[in-house]
Coordinates of C-alpha atoms in Angstrom, one line a residue:
M84 CA 138.4 18.1 187.8
T85 CA 140.1 21.5 187.5
L86 CA 142.2 23.0 184.5
D87 CA 145.3 22.6 186.6
H88 CA 145.0 18.9 186.8
L89 CA 144.2 18.4 183.2
F90 CA 147.5 20.7 182.4
F91 CA 149.6 18.7 184.5
T92 CA 148.3 15.6 183.2
G93 CA 149.0 16.6 179.7
V94 CA 152.7 17.7 180.9
N95 CA 153.4 14.3 182.7
V96 CA 151.9 12.4 179.4
L97 CA 154.6 14.2 177.2
L98 CA 157.5 13.4 179.8
A99 CA 156.3 9.8 179.8
W100 CA 156.5 9.8 176.0
S101 CA 159.8 11.2 176.2
V102 CA 161.0 8.3 178.2
Y103 CA 159.1 5.9 176.2
I104 CA 160.9 6.8 172.8
V105 CA 164.1 6.3 174.6
L106 CA 163.1 2.8 175.7
L107 CA 162.0 1.8 172.2
T108 CA 165.8 1.7 171.5
G109 CA 166.8 -0.3 174.4
S110 CA 168.1 2.5 176.5
L111 CA 166.8 3.7 180.0
S112 CA 167.1 7.6 180.6
F113 CA 166.9 9.2 183.9
A114 CA 167.7 12.5 182.5
Q115 CA 164.4 13.8 181.4
G116 CA 164.3 16.3 184.5
A117 CA 167.2 17.9 182.9
F118 CA 166.0 18.1 179.4
M119 CA 162.6 19.5 180.9
A120 CA 164.7 22.2 182.5
L121 CA 166.5 23.2 179.5
G122 CA 163.3 23.4 177.5
C123 CA 161.7 25.6 180.3
Y124 CA 164.7 27.8 180.8
G125 CA 165.6 28.1 177.2
A126 CA 162.2 28.9 175.9
G127 CA 161.9 31.1 178.9
V128 CA 164.8 33.3 177.9
L129 CA 163.7 33.5 174.3
T130 CA 160.3 34.8 175.3
V131 CA 161.2 37.1 178.4
K132 CA 164.4 38.5 177.3
F133 CA 164.1 38.4 173.6
G134 CA 160.5 38.9 173.1
L135 CA 160.0 35.8 171.2
P136 CA 156.3 34.2 170.9
L137 CA 155.8 30.9 172.7
L138 CA 155.6 28.6 169.9
P139 CA 159.0 29.4 168.1
A140 CA 160.7 29.8 171.4
T141 CA 159.4 26.3 172.3
L142 CA 160.4 24.8 168.9
L143 CA 164.0 26.5 169.1
A144 CA 164.3 25.1 172.9
A145 CA 163.1 21.7 171.7
V146 CA 166.1 21.7 168.9
G147 CA 168.5 23.1 171.3
A148 CA 167.8 20.3 173.8
A149 CA 167.9 17.5 171.2
A150 CA 171.3 19.1 170.0
I151 CA 172.6 18.8 173.5
A152 CA 171.2 15.3 174.1
A153 CA 172.9 14.2 170.7
V154 CA 176.3 15.6 171.9
I155 CA 176.1 14.1 175.4
G156 CA 174.6 10.8 174.1
Y157 CA 177.2 10.0 171.6
P158 CA 179.6 8.7 174.5
A159 CA 177.1 8.1 177.0
L160 CA 174.8 5.7 175.0
R161 CA 177.9 3.4 174.3
L162 CA 177.3 2.2 178.0
R163 CA 174.6 -0.1 179.1
G164 CA 172.7 -1.2 182.3
I165 CA 173.5 0.6 185.6
Y166 CA 176.6 2.8 184.0
L167 CA 174.2 4.5 181.7
I168 CA 171.6 4.9 184.3
L169 CA 174.3 6.7 186.4
V170 CA 175.4 8.8 183.7
T171 CA 171.9 10.0 182.9
L172 CA 171.3 10.9 186.7
G173 CA 174.6 12.6 186.5
I174 CA 173.2 14.8 183.7
T175 CA 170.3 15.9 185.8
F176 CA 172.3 16.7 188.6
C177 CA 174.7 18.8 186.5
V178 CA 172.1 20.8 184.8
R179 CA 170.5 21.6 188.2
V180 CA 173.9 22.8 189.6
L181 CA 174.4 24.7 186.4
L182 CA 171.1 26.6 186.7
E183 CA 171.6 27.3 190.3
N184 CA 174.9 29.1 189.4
V185 CA 174.0 31.1 186.4
E186 CA 172.7 34.5 187.6
Y187 CA 171.3 35.3 184.2
V188 CA 168.5 32.9 184.7
G189 CA 168.0 34.0 188.4
G190 CA 170.3 31.1 189.9
V191 CA 168.9 29.6 193.1
S192 CA 166.2 32.4 193.3
G193 CA 164.5 31.3 190.4
F194 CA 163.4 32.7 186.9
G195 CA 160.2 34.5 186.2
G196 CA 158.0 36.4 183.7
M197 CA 157.1 33.4 181.5
M198 CA 153.3 33.5 180.4
G199 CA 151.1 32.1 177.5
A200 CA 150.8 28.6 178.1
D201 CA 147.3 27.2 178.7
L202 CA 145.4 23.8 178.5
Q203 CA 144.8 24.2 175.0
A204 CA 148.5 24.4 174.3
V205 CA 149.3 21.4 176.2
L206 CA 146.6 19.3 174.6
L207 CA 147.8 20.5 171.1
A208 CA 151.1 19.2 171.9
V209 CA 149.9 15.9 173.4
V210 CA 147.8 15.7 169.9
I211 CA 150.8 16.2 168.0
V212 CA 153.4 14.2 169.7
G213 CA 150.8 11.3 170.0
A214 CA 150.2 11.6 166.3
L215 CA 153.9 11.2 165.5
L216 CA 154.5 8.4 168.0
F217 CA 151.4 6.6 166.4
W218 CA 152.9 7.1 162.8
L219 CA 156.3 6.0 164.3
S220 CA 154.6 2.6 165.5
R221 CA 153.2 1.8 162.0
S222 CA 156.5 2.8 160.1
P223 CA 159.4 0.7 159.2
L224 CA 161.6 2.9 161.8
Q225 CA 159.7 1.1 164.4
R226 CA 160.9 -2.2 163.3
V227 CA 164.4 -0.9 163.3
F228 CA 164.0 0.3 167.1
D229 CA 162.6 -3.0 167.9
A230 CA 165.6 -4.8 166.6
V231 CA 168.0 -2.5 168.5
R232 CA 166.1 -3.1 171.6
E233 CA 165.7 -7.0 171.2
D234 CA 169.2 -7.6 170.3
D235 CA 171.9 -4.8 169.4
R236 CA 174.4 -7.3 168.3
V237 CA 172.1 -8.8 165.8
A238 CA 170.8 -5.4 164.7
A239 CA 174.5 -4.4 163.9
A240 CA 175.2 -7.7 162.1
I241 CA 172.3 -6.9 159.6
G242 CA 173.6 -3.5 159.0
I243 CA 171.9 -1.1 161.5
N244 CA 173.9 1.6 163.0
V245 CA 173.1 0.8 166.6
T246 CA 174.5 4.1 168.0
Q247 CA 172.8 6.4 165.4
I248 CA 169.4 4.8 166.3
R249 CA 170.0 5.1 169.9
L250 CA 171.0 8.8 169.5
L251 CA 167.8 9.5 167.5
G252 CA 165.6 8.1 170.4
F253 CA 167.5 10.0 173.0
A254 CA 167.4 13.4 171.1
S255 CA 163.8 12.7 170.4
G256 CA 163.1 12.1 173.8
A257 CA 165.0 15.3 174.9
A258 CA 163.1 17.2 172.5
I259 CA 159.5 16.1 173.9
A260 CA 160.9 16.8 177.4
A261 CA 161.8 20.3 176.4
V262 CA 158.4 21.0 174.9
A263 CA 156.9 19.7 178.1
G264 CA 159.1 22.0 180.2
S265 CA 158.5 25.0 178.0
L266 CA 154.7 24.7 178.5
F267 CA 155.3 23.9 182.2
G268 CA 157.2 27.1 182.7
H269 CA 154.9 29.5 180.9
Y270 CA 152.0 27.9 182.9
M271 CA 153.7 28.4 186.4
N272 CA 155.1 31.7 185.4
F273 CA 158.0 31.1 187.9
V274 CA 160.3 28.1 188.3
R275 CA 163.3 27.3 190.4
P276 CA 166.0 24.5 189.7
E277 CA 164.6 22.2 192.2
S278 CA 161.6 21.8 190.4
F279 CA 163.5 19.7 187.9
D280 CA 165.4 17.3 190.4
V281 CA 166.2 13.7 190.1
L282 CA 162.9 12.6 191.5
L283 CA 161.0 13.9 188.6
S284 CA 163.0 11.9 186.4
V285 CA 162.4 8.7 188.5
Y286 CA 158.8 9.4 188.6
V287 CA 158.5 9.7 184.7
V288 CA 160.1 6.5 184.4
L289 CA 157.9 4.8 186.8
Y290 CA 154.9 6.2 184.7
V291 CA 156.0 4.2 181.8
V292 CA 156.8 1.0 183.7
L293 CA 153.4 1.2 185.4
G294 CA 151.5 1.7 182.1
G295 CA 153.6 -0.5 179.7
V296 CA 156.6 0.0 177.7
N297 CA 155.5 -1.8 174.6
N298 CA 153.1 0.7 173.1
L299 CA 152.4 4.4 173.3
W300 CA 149.1 3.9 175.3
G301 CA 150.9 2.3 178.2
P302 CA 152.9 5.8 179.1
L303 CA 149.6 7.5 178.5
L304 CA 147.8 5.4 180.9
G305 CA 150.4 5.3 183.4
S306 CA 150.8 9.0 183.7
T307 CA 147.4 9.9 183.6
V308 CA 146.5 7.4 186.4
M309 CA 149.4 8.5 188.6
T310 CA 148.7 12.1 188.3
L311 CA 145.0 12.3 188.8
L312 CA 144.7 9.6 191.4
P313 CA 146.3 11.7 194.2
E314 CA 144.1 14.6 193.3
Y315 CA 140.9 12.7 193.8
F316 CA 142.0 10.7 196.8
R317 CA 143.5 13.4 199.0
V318 CA 144.7 10.9 201.6
L319 CA 147.1 9.5 199.1
A320 CA 148.7 12.8 198.4
D321 CA 150.7 12.6 201.5
W322 CA 151.7 9.0 200.7
R323 CA 152.4 9.4 197.2
P324 CA 155.9 8.1 197.0
T325 CA 154.8 4.9 199.1
V326 CA 151.7 4.2 197.3
F327 CA 153.6 4.6 194.0
G328 CA 156.2 2.3 195.0
L329 CA 153.9 -0.3 196.2
A330 CA 152.0 -0.3 193.0
I331 CA 155.1 -0.6 190.9
L332 CA 156.3 -3.6 193.2
I333 CA 153.0 -5.5 192.9
L334 CA 153.0 -4.7 189.0
L335 CA 156.5 -6.0 188.6
L336 CA 155.6 -9.4 190.5
F337 CA 152.3 -10.0 188.7
R338 CA 152.5 -8.0 185.6
P339 CA 156.1 -7.0 184.6
E340 CA 155.2 -5.7 181.3
G341 CA 152.7 -2.9 182.7
L342 CA 149.0 -2.5 182.7
L343 CA 149.0 -2.5 178.8
S344 CA 151.4 -5.2 177.6
F345 CA 150.5 -5.5 174.1
R346 CA 152.5 -4.5 171.0
T347 CA 151.3 -2.4 168.2
R348 CA 152.2 -4.3 164.9
T349 CA 153.5 -2.2 161.9
S350 CA 151.2 -2.2 158.8
R351 CA 153.9 -4.4 157.0
A352 CA 153.6 -6.9 159.7
K353 CA 149.9 -7.2 159.5
K354 CA 150.2 -7.8 155.7
A355 CA 152.8 -10.6 156.4
T356 CA 150.3 -12.2 158.7
A357 CA 147.3 -12.0 156.5
I358 CA 149.6 -13.6 153.6

């Protein structure tokens, strides 16, 4: 196993978690490729053109992506189902077209000069984000997310601000995707807008569906398996979309909740069960 494989596995784990936290609120986003691109280019501009170190540049890019997601998500998250999917797909296309037409970041020629990310950086990001999601799974906020996901009308009836909770999940997912994008760009040293097309967003959602949407370990498993498996079985590399599609189809037929379907109970729920 090479360092490259481990690094890209870590990036895909972060991207899968960025979708997972949006799914926790009952929404589905195909805009993670766009937020990854914003994080990559935003942090790249800060490090290459303004000389900032990687860590503060990454954090600023994540905050910026979260702010943009909040602005876009306020009207978008009022939609449901296929309409929300189409809007998030449109976000991905718009960001790619925007990057292709901004000469300040290289346009279609790409943007380079980024450096500083390594395996240690991505592993640290995975540990920090994983720890935050684990804390979330044991916190009261998890129960609020569950209430919104299961039935938003009932959640609104008991006083939960559904739009605010969905915005929180959407913006948090954008921030995590931006961190992944920043690390990706500073590891690759050179990126182009087509590196963040809609197919990337589709793959990331499928990672979560494969692993399971009910706990944070499912996206971790799904992204790890689907990143490393083609590398060890080279014959699968050329057939990756086909194999991936068949795996998802079979899984939806026989195990629709993913490989890891269990739900992590909060500490308060455990105490109630014990009583």
